[in-house]
Structure formats: C-alpha cells, structure tokens
Short mmCIF file of C-alpha atoms and ligand atoms in Angstrom, two decimals:
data_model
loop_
_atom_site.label_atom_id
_atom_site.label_comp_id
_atom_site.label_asym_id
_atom_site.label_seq_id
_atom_site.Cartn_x
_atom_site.Cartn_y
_atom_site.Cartn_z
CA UNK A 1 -10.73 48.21 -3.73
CA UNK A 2 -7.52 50.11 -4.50
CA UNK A 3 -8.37 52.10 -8.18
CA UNK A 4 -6.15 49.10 -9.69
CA UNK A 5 -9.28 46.52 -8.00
CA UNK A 6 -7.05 44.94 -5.14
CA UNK A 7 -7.63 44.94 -1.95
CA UNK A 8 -5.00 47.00 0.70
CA UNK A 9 -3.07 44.53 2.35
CA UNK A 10 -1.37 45.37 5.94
CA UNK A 11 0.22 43.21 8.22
CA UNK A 12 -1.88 39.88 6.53
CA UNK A 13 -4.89 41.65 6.49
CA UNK A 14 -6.97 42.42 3.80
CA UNK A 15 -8.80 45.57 3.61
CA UNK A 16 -11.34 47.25 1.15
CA UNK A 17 -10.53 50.89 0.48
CA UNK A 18 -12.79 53.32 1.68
CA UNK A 19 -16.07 53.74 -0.48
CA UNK A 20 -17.50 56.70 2.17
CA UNK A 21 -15.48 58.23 4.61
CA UNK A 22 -14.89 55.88 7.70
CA UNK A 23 -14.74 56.97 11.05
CA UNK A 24 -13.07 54.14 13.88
CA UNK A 25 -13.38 55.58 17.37
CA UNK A 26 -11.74 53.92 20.69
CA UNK A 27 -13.66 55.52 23.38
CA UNK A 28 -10.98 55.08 26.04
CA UNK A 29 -12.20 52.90 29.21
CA UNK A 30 -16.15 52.30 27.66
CA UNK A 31 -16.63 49.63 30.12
CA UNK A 32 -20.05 47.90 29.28
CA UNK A 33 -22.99 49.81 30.82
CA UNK A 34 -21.79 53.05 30.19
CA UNK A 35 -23.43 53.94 26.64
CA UNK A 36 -26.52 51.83 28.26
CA UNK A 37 -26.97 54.55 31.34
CA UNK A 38 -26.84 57.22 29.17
CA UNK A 39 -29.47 55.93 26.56
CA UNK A 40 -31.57 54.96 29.97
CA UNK A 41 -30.90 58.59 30.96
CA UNK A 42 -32.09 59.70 27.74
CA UNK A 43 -29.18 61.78 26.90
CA UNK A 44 -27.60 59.46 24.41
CA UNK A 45 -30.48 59.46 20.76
CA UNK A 46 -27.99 58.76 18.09
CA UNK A 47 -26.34 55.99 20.36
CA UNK A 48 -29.89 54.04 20.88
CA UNK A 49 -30.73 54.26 16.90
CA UNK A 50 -27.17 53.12 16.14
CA UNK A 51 -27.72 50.03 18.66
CA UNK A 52 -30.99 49.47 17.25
CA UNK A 53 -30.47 50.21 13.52
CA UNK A 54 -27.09 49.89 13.22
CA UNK A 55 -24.98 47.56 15.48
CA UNK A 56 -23.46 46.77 18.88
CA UNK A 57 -21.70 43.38 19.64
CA UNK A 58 -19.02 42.54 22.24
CA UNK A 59 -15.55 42.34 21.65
CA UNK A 60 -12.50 41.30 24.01
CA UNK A 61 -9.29 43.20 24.56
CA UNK A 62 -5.86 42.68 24.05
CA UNK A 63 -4.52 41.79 27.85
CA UNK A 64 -3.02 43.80 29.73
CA UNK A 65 -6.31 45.68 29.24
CA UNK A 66 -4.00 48.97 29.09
CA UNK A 67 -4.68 52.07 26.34
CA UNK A 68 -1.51 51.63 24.30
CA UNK A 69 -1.61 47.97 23.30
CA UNK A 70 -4.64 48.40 22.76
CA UNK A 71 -4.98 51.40 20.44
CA UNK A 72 -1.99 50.14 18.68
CA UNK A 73 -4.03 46.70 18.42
CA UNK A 74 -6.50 48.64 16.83
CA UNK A 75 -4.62 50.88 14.10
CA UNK A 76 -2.50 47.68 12.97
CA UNK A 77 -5.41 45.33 13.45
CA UNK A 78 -2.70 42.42 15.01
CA UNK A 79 -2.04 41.67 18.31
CA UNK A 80 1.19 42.71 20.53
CA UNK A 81 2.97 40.05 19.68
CA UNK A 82 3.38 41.06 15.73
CA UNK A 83 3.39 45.51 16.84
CA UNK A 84 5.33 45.07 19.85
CA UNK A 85 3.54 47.21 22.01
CA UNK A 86 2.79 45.36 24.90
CA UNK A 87 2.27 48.54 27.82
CA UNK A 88 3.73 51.41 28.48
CA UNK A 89 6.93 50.20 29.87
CA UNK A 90 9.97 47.15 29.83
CA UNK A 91 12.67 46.28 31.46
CA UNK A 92 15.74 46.26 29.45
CA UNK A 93 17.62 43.55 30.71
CA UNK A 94 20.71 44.24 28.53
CA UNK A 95 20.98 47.64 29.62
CA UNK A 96 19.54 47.12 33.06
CA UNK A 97 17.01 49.92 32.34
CA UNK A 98 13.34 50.44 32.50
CA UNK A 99 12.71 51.98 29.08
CA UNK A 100 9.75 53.42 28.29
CA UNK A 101 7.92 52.56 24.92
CA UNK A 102 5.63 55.23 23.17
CA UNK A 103 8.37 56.11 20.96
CA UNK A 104 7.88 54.56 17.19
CA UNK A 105 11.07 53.14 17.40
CA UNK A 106 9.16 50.35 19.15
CA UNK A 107 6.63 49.81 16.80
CA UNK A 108 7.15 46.84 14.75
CA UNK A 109 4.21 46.66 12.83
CA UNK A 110 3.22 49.36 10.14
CA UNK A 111 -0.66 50.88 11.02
CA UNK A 112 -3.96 50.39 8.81
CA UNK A 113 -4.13 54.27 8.26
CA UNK A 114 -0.48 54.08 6.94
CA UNK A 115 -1.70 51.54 4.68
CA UNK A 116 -4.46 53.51 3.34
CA UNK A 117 -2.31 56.25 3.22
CA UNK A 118 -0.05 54.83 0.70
CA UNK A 119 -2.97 53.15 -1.40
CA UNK A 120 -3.85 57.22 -2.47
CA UNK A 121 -6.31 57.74 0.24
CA UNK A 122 -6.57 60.42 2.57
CA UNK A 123 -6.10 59.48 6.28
CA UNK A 124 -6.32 61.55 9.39
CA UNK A 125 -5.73 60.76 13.29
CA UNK A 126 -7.17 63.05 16.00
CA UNK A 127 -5.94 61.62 19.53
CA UNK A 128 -6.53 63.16 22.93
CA UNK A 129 -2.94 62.70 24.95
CA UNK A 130 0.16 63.39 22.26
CA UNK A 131 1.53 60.48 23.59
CA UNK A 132 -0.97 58.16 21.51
CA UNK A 133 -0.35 60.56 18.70
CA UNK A 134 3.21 59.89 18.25
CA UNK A 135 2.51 56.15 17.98
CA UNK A 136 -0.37 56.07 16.02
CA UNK A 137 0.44 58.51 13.12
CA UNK A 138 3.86 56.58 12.82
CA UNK A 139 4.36 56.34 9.06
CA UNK A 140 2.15 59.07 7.56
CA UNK A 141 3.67 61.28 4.63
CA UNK A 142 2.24 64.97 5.62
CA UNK A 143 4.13 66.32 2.43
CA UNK A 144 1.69 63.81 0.82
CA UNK A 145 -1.13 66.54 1.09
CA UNK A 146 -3.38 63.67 2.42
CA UNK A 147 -2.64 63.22 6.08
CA UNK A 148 -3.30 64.57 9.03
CA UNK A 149 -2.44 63.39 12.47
CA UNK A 150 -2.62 65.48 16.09
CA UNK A 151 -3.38 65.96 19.20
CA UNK A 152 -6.19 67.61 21.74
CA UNK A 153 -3.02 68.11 24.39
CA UNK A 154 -0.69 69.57 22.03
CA UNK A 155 -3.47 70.80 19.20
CA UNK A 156 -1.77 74.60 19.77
CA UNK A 157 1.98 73.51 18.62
CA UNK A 158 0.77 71.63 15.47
CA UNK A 159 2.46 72.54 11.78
CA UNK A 160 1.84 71.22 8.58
CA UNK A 161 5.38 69.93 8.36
CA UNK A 162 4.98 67.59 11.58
CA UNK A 163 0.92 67.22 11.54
CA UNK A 164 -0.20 68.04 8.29
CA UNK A 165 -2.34 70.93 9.79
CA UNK A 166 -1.08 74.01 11.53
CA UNK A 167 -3.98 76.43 13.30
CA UNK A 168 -6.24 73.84 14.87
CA UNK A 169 -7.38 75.76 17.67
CA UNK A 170 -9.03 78.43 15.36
CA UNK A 171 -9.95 75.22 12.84
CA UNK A 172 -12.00 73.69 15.80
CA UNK A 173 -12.75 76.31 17.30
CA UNK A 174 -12.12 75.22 20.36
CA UNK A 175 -9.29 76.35 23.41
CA UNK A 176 -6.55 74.28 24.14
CA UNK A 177 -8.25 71.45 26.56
CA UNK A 178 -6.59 70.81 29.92
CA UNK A 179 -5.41 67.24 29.92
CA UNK A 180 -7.31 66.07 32.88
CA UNK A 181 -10.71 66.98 31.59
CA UNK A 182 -13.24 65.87 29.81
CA UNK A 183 -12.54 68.24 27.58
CA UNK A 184 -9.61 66.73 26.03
CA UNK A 185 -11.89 64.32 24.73
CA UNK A 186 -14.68 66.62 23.02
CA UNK A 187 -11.87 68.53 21.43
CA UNK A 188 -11.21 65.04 19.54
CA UNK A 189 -14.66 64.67 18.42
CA UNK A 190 -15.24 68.12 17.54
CA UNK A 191 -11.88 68.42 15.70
CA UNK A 192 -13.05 65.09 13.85
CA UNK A 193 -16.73 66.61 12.50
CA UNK A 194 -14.61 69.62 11.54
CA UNK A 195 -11.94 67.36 9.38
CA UNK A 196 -14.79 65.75 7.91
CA UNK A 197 -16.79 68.95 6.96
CA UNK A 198 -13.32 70.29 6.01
CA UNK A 199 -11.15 67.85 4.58
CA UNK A 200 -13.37 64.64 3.98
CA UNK A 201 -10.70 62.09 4.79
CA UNK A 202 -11.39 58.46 3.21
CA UNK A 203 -10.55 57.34 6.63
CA UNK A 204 -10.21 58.04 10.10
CA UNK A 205 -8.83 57.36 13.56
CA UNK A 206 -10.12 59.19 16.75
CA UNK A 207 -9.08 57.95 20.16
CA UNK A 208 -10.54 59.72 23.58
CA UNK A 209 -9.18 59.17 27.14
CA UNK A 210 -10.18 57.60 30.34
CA UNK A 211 -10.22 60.61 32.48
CA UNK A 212 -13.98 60.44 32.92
CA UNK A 213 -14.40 56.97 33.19
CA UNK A 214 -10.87 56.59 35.86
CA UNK A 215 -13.25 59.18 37.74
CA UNK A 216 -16.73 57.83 37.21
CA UNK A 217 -18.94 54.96 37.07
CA UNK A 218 -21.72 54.05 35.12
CA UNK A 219 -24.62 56.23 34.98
CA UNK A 220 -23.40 58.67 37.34
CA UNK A 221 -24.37 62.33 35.81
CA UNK A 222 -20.89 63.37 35.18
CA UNK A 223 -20.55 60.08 33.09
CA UNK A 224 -24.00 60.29 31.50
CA UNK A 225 -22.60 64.04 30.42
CA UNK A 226 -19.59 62.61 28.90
CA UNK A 227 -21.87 60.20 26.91
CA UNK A 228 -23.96 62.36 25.65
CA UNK A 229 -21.66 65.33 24.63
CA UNK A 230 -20.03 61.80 22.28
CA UNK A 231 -23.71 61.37 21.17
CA UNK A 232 -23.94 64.72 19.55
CA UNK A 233 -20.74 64.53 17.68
CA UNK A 234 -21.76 60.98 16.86
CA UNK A 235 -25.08 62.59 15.24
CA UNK A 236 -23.32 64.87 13.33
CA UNK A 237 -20.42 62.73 11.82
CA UNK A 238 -23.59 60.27 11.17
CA UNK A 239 -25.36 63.23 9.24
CA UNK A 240 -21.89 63.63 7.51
CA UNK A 241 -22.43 60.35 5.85
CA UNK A 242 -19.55 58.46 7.28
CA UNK A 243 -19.45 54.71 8.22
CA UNK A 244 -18.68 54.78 12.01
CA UNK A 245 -17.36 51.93 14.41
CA UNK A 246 -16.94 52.89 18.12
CA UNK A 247 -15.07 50.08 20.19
CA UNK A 248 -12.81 50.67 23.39
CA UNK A 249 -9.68 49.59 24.47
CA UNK A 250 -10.33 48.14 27.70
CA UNK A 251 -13.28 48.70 30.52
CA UNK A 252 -12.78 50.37 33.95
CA UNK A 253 -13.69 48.97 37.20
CA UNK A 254 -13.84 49.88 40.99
CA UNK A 255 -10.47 49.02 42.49
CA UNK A 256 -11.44 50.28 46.22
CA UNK A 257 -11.95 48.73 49.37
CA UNK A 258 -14.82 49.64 51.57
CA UNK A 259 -13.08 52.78 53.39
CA UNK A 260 -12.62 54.66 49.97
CA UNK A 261 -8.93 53.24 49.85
CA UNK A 262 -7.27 51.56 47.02
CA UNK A 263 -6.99 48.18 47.16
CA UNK A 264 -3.65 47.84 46.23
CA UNK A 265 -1.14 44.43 46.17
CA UNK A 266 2.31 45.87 46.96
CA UNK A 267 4.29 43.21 44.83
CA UNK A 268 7.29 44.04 44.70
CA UNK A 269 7.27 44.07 48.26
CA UNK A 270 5.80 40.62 48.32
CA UNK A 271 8.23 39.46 46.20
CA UNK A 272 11.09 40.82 48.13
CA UNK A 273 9.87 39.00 51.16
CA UNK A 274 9.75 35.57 49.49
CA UNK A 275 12.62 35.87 47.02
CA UNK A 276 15.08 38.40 48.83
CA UNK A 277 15.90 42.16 48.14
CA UNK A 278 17.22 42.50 44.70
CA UNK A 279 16.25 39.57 43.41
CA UNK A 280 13.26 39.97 41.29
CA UNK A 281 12.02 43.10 39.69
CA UNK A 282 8.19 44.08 39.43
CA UNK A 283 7.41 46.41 36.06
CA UNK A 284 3.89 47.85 35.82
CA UNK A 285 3.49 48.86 31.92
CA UNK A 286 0.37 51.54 32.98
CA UNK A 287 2.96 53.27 34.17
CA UNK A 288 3.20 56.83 32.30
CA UNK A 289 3.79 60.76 33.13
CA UNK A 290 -0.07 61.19 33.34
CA UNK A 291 -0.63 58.79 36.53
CA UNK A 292 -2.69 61.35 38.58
CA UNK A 293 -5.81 59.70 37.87
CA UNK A 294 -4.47 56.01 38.36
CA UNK A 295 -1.52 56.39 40.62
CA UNK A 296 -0.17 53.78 37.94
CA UNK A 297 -2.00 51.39 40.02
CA UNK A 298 -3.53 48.39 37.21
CA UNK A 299 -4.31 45.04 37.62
CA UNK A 300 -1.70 43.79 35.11
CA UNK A 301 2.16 43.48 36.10
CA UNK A 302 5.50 41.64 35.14
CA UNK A 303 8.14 40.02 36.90
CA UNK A 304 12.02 39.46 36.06
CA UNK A 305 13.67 37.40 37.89
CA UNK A 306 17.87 36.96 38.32
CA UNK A 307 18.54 35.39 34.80
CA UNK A 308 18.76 31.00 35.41
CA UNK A 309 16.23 31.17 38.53
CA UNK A 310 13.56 28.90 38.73
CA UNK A 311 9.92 30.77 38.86
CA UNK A 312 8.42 27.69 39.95
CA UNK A 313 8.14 28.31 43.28
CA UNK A 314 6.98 32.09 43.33
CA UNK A 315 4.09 31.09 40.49
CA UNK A 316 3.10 28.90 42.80
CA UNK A 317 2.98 31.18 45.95
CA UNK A 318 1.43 33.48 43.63
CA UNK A 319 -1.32 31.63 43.09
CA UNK A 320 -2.06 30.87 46.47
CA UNK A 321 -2.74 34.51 47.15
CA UNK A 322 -6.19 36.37 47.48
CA UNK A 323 -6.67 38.63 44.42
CA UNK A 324 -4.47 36.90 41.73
CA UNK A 325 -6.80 35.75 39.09
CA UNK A 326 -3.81 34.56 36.80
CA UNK A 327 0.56 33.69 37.82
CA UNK A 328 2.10 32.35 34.20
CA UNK A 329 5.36 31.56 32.92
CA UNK A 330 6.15 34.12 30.17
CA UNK A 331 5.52 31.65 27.43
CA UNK A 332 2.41 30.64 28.92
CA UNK A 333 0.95 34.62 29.06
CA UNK A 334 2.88 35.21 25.94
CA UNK A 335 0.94 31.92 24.34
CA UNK A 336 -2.56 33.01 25.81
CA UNK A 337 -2.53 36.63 25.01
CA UNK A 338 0.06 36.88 22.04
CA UNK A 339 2.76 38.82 23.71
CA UNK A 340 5.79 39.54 22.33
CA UNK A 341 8.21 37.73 24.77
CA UNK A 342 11.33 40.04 24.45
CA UNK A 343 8.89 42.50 26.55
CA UNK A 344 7.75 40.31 28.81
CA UNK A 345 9.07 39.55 32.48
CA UNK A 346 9.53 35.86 33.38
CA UNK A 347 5.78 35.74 35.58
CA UNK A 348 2.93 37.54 34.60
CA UNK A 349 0.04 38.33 37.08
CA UNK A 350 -3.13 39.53 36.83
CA UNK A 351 -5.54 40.51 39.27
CA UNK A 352 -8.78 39.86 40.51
CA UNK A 353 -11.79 41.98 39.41
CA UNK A 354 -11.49 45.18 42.34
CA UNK A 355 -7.86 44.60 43.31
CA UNK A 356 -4.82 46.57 41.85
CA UNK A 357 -0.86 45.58 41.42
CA UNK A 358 1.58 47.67 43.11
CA UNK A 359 5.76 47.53 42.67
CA UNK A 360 6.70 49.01 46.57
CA UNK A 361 4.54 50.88 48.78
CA UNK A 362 6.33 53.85 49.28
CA UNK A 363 6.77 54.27 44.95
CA UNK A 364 3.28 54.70 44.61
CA UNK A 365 2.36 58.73 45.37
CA UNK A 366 -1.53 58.38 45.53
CA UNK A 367 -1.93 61.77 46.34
CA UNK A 368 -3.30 62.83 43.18
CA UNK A 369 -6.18 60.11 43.59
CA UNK A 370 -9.06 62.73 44.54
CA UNK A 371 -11.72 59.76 44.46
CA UNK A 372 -11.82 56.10 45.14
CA UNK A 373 -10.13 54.38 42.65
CA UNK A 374 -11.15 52.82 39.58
CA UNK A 375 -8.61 50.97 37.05
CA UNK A 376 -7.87 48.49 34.37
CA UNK A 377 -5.32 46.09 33.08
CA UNK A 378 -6.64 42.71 33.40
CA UNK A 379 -9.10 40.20 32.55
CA UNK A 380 -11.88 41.79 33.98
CA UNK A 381 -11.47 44.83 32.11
CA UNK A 382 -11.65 42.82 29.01
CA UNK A 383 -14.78 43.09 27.15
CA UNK A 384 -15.77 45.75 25.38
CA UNK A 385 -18.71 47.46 22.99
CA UNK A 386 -18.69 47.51 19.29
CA UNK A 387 -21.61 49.70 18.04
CA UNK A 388 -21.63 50.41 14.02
CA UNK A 389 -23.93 53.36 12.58
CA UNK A 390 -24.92 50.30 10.12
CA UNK A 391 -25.34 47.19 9.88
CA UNK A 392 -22.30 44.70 9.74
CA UNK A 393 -22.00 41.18 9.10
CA UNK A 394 -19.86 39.30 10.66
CA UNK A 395 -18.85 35.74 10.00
CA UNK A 396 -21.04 32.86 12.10
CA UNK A 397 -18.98 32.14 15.27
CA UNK A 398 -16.59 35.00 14.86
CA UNK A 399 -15.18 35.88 18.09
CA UNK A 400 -14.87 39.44 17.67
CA UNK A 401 -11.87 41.32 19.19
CA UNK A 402 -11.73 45.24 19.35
CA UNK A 403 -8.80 45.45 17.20
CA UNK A 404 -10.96 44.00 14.19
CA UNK A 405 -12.65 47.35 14.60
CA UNK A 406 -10.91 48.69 10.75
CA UNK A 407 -11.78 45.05 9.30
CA UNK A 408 -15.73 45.56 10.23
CA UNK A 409 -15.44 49.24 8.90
CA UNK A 410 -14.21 48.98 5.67
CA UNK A 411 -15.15 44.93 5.02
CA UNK A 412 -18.20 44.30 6.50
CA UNK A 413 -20.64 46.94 6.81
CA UNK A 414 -23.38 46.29 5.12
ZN1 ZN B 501 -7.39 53.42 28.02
ZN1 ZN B 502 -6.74 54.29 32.05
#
C-alpha cells in the first residue's frame, strides 16, 4: 500500500507498494532447459533452492517472441496492443518509411517503475543494450533523488542529470563490457547487487541479453557458465533480502539446417514472385543495429500490401507452404496476440519451430553469423520460466504470462 493505504494503480492494474526491495529480472532468451542444465551441471545452488523453496511456473510470451515487446510487456504489465510496442520496426504507410521504434515517443503506455516512482518509492533500471534503456526508464524523474536508470553498453557516459547516477564503472567496479559478450550481462547483475547494497531501491528492473543464448544451447559449458555467473548474483541479491522474480522474454531455438546453414524463408522474394515486384512489402521487427548475432533473421514477420488489395489469396498460398506455422489477416493476429493494428502489416506469418523469415536474399549480410543459427520470434519461442526466491500464489487456473512478472512480485508472494 501507498503510505495513504491504496494500492498503485498503472495502466488498470493494481499493485501493492513495495514492503522489501523487489528485484524483476528478464533473462533475455531463457528458453526452458537452460536454468535446468546448469542445476544438472551443478553450477547453478541458489537457482535449485529457489525452484524448490521458492517458485518456478511457466509463462507464455507476448508474440512476436522478440526482446522489446516483450520487456516493455513486462515494465507496463499490458500487452502491445495498450504500449504500442509491437517489434523493433513499422512501416509508415503515410510517410512511406520504415521507422524504427525504440524511441519513447512510441510508447503509449506509462511503465510499473514509473508508477512506483511517483507513489514516493525509489525505482532503479539496470539494462544491458542502451537501447532497452531508453524505453524502459521512459518517465522517471532523476531530479526526484529516487531513480536510477542505465545501461551496461553505455554505463561510462552516464550523469545524474540523464541517469540519476554518474561514475558507474568505478560504482560497479567493473570495465565497460563489450556488447557482444557475456559480459554485458554480468555487468547488469553486478551493477544491481551494488544498487541494492548502495541505494536499496523499493523496486527494481534488470534486463540481460541474448548474446549467450543466440550463441548457445542448453547445457553446453559456455551456457552452463552464463547460468551460473546469474546464480551467484542471484545468491547475493537473495542474501540482500529482496523479493526476486526472474522470467524471460522469449526462448531461443535452433534455426539451422543440417549443413550448419540458416534455414532461412526469403519472403519478400516469395512474395514478389506471387504478387509482382513492388507490390507487397515484407517488415521484420527483430530488425535492429545489433544484428550480428541474428542476421535479423526471426521467425516472426509482416506484410503490407498496395492499400484496397485483397490478401486472400497470398494467406492462402501462405499457408500452403512448408515452415509457416501461422498466415492471418491483421485483425485476426492483432485479435490473437493483442497487437496494436496501426503497427501491423495486412498478413502476419509465423514460422515453424527451426525455420527463420527473411525480406530478400541479398538484404540479409550473414556474415557476422560465426555459428549455426539460433533465433526467436514466434510461437515456438513462446514459453518461458518464472522462478520466485519465495513462494507465490497464484490464482487457480491462472494462465500466467511473463509480463505479470511485477503483479506476482509485489501482489502475490507469499
Ligand atoms: Zn530477447
Ligand atoms: Zn534475440
């Protein structure tokens, strides 16, 4: 409860205000498994007792399984559809422009940590790519005193005026992390323990990246590392006293074919071939500047189409082909996976477990891809882990999605 008894209230939600301070983690790409191998390893303690003493449900994702809906998902506890967030990327049909969208500008929905914020708590946000950061610390008052919000990638340019910190590399004690590296993730956890030592906030965001799991599958060593550097931050934020919730935005599979390749759908060249040059326009919202370990290859894309045509026909070639799990209308996907539609081309596909969506082949540069790919974006990336340091309780037949991750933290640990 606020001091006045009432509970915070953001975007429809009710929350209770922090009693201890509350740590929500996304753990970018924790397909299922992962946190398993590394407890089978035995590198992962504090992970096991939380499982076993605490708890660790599944969740699904928002769709496309991507990191930005998702992690906005999270910090506004609504789906696209009410923060407007739904990838990386739309097509601005008005201004015939692909537009990307991690500026706040695009955020329609205020954030959970915001809320807080203005209830007299103190918040703080550690992400690992700046990106994220920008999005996710969107309405914080750093003259406030009582936030702070910044990044492993750009930890060395942080001020008090922009982050509420300045100094963080000698406050963590870390270097500056390269961005491809795992490294970029520890710095997040080990900036969080310090924040808590440091600052106690009521509550708090961290959010890793996929690097490792993009590169990695499940209880490979280099993954079963990862794990278990998470584990001892995990112990110590535990030790700290805070109430901790771990989900992830999406999982990660194998997206290969047998030779090593990727095995990629070109559709924008399909399309061209059914529908004509020019005619339709493929958008693939994983798209972003940091595509070296992806190739912006996902299993999630969008379609416009000339304004007045009928998609009838191309849904239904679609969904003749090999590898498309789902072709909708874009009230259909915007109905099933609460999109909001003004971001949305007219067909959305999704596909199959270990294929990838392309736009053209020769737009794709895959030459950063130094191992087989692995990916995310649709419905097979979907479920994902919820482990708690404590018991929650969750209501009978609640069909638990990640971005209720705040509601278990501050409502229903027990
Ligand atoms: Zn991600
Ligand atoms: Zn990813």
């Amino acid at each position: 409860m606020k001091p006045n008894g009432h509970p915070i209230v953001v975007n429809g939600r009710n929350y209770k205000a922090p009693e201890r301070p509350t740590v929500v983690i996304c753990l970018d790409g924790s397909e299922p498994g992962y946190i398993e191998r590394a407890i089978d390893a035995g590198v992962a303690p504090t992970f096991a007792r939380f499982m076993k003493d605490g708890a660790h449900v599944h969740a699904t994702s928002v769709i496309p399984s991507f990191t930005n809906p998702n992690n906005l998902s999270i910090i506004t506890g609504r789906p696209p559809s009410v923060h407007g967030i739904a990838g990386n990327y739309f097509y601005d049909t008005a201004n015939d422009a692909e537009v990307m969208m991690n500026d706040p500008k695009f955020l329609r929905a205020p954030t959970i940590l915001a809320g807080v914020h203005d209830a007299g708590f103190k918040v703080a946000a550690v992400t690992a790519k700046d990106k994220l950061r920008t999005l996710l610390s969107h309405g914080l008052d750093y003259a406030s005193g009582r936030a702070i919000a910044f990044s492993s990638e750009k930890a060395n340019q942080a001020t008090k005026a922009d982050n509420g910190i300045d100094n963080v590399l000698d406050f963590v004690g870390l270097p500056l992390p390269e961005v491809y590296s795992a490294g970029l993730s520890e710095f997040v956890f080990a900036a969080g323990v310090k924040l808590v030592r440091h600052h106690r906030p009521d509550l708090m965001y961290l959010s890793t990246t996929d690097y490792i799991q993009h590169k990695v599958g499940l209880g490979t060593r280099i993954a079963n590392d990862f794990y278990a550097m998470i584990d001892g931050y995990l112990a110590q934020l535990d030790e700290l006293g805070c109430n901790i919730v771990a989900t992830a935005d999406h999982g990660m599979n194998d997206k290969y074919l047998p030779d090593g390749k990727p095995d990629v759908l070109y559709l924008q060249d399909v399309m061209d071939g059914w529908a004509g040059k020019g005619e339709t326009r493929v958008i693939l919202p994983i798209t972003d500047p940091y595509v070296a370990h992806h190739g912006a290859l996902g299993s999630f894309a969008t379609i416009y189409t000339r304004p007045g045509r009928s998609v009838d026909r191309l849904l239904g070639q679609l969904r003749g082909m090999t590898g498309i799990d789902l072709a909708l209308t874009r009230d259909d996907a915007c109905a099933r996976f609460e999109l909001p539609a003004d971001r949305i081309g007219d067909i959305v596909v999704i596909s199959s477990k270990h294929k990838v969506l392309g736009t053209s082949r020769d737009r794709h540069d895959l030459s950063g891809l130094t191992e087989p790919l692995r990916s995310h974006g649709g419905l097979t990336e979907e479920r994902v882990p919820v482990i708690a340091n404590r018991k929650i309780a969750l209501p009978p037949g609640h069909a638990l999605r990640n971005f209720d991750a705040f509601d278990v933290a501050l409502n229903r640990v027990q």
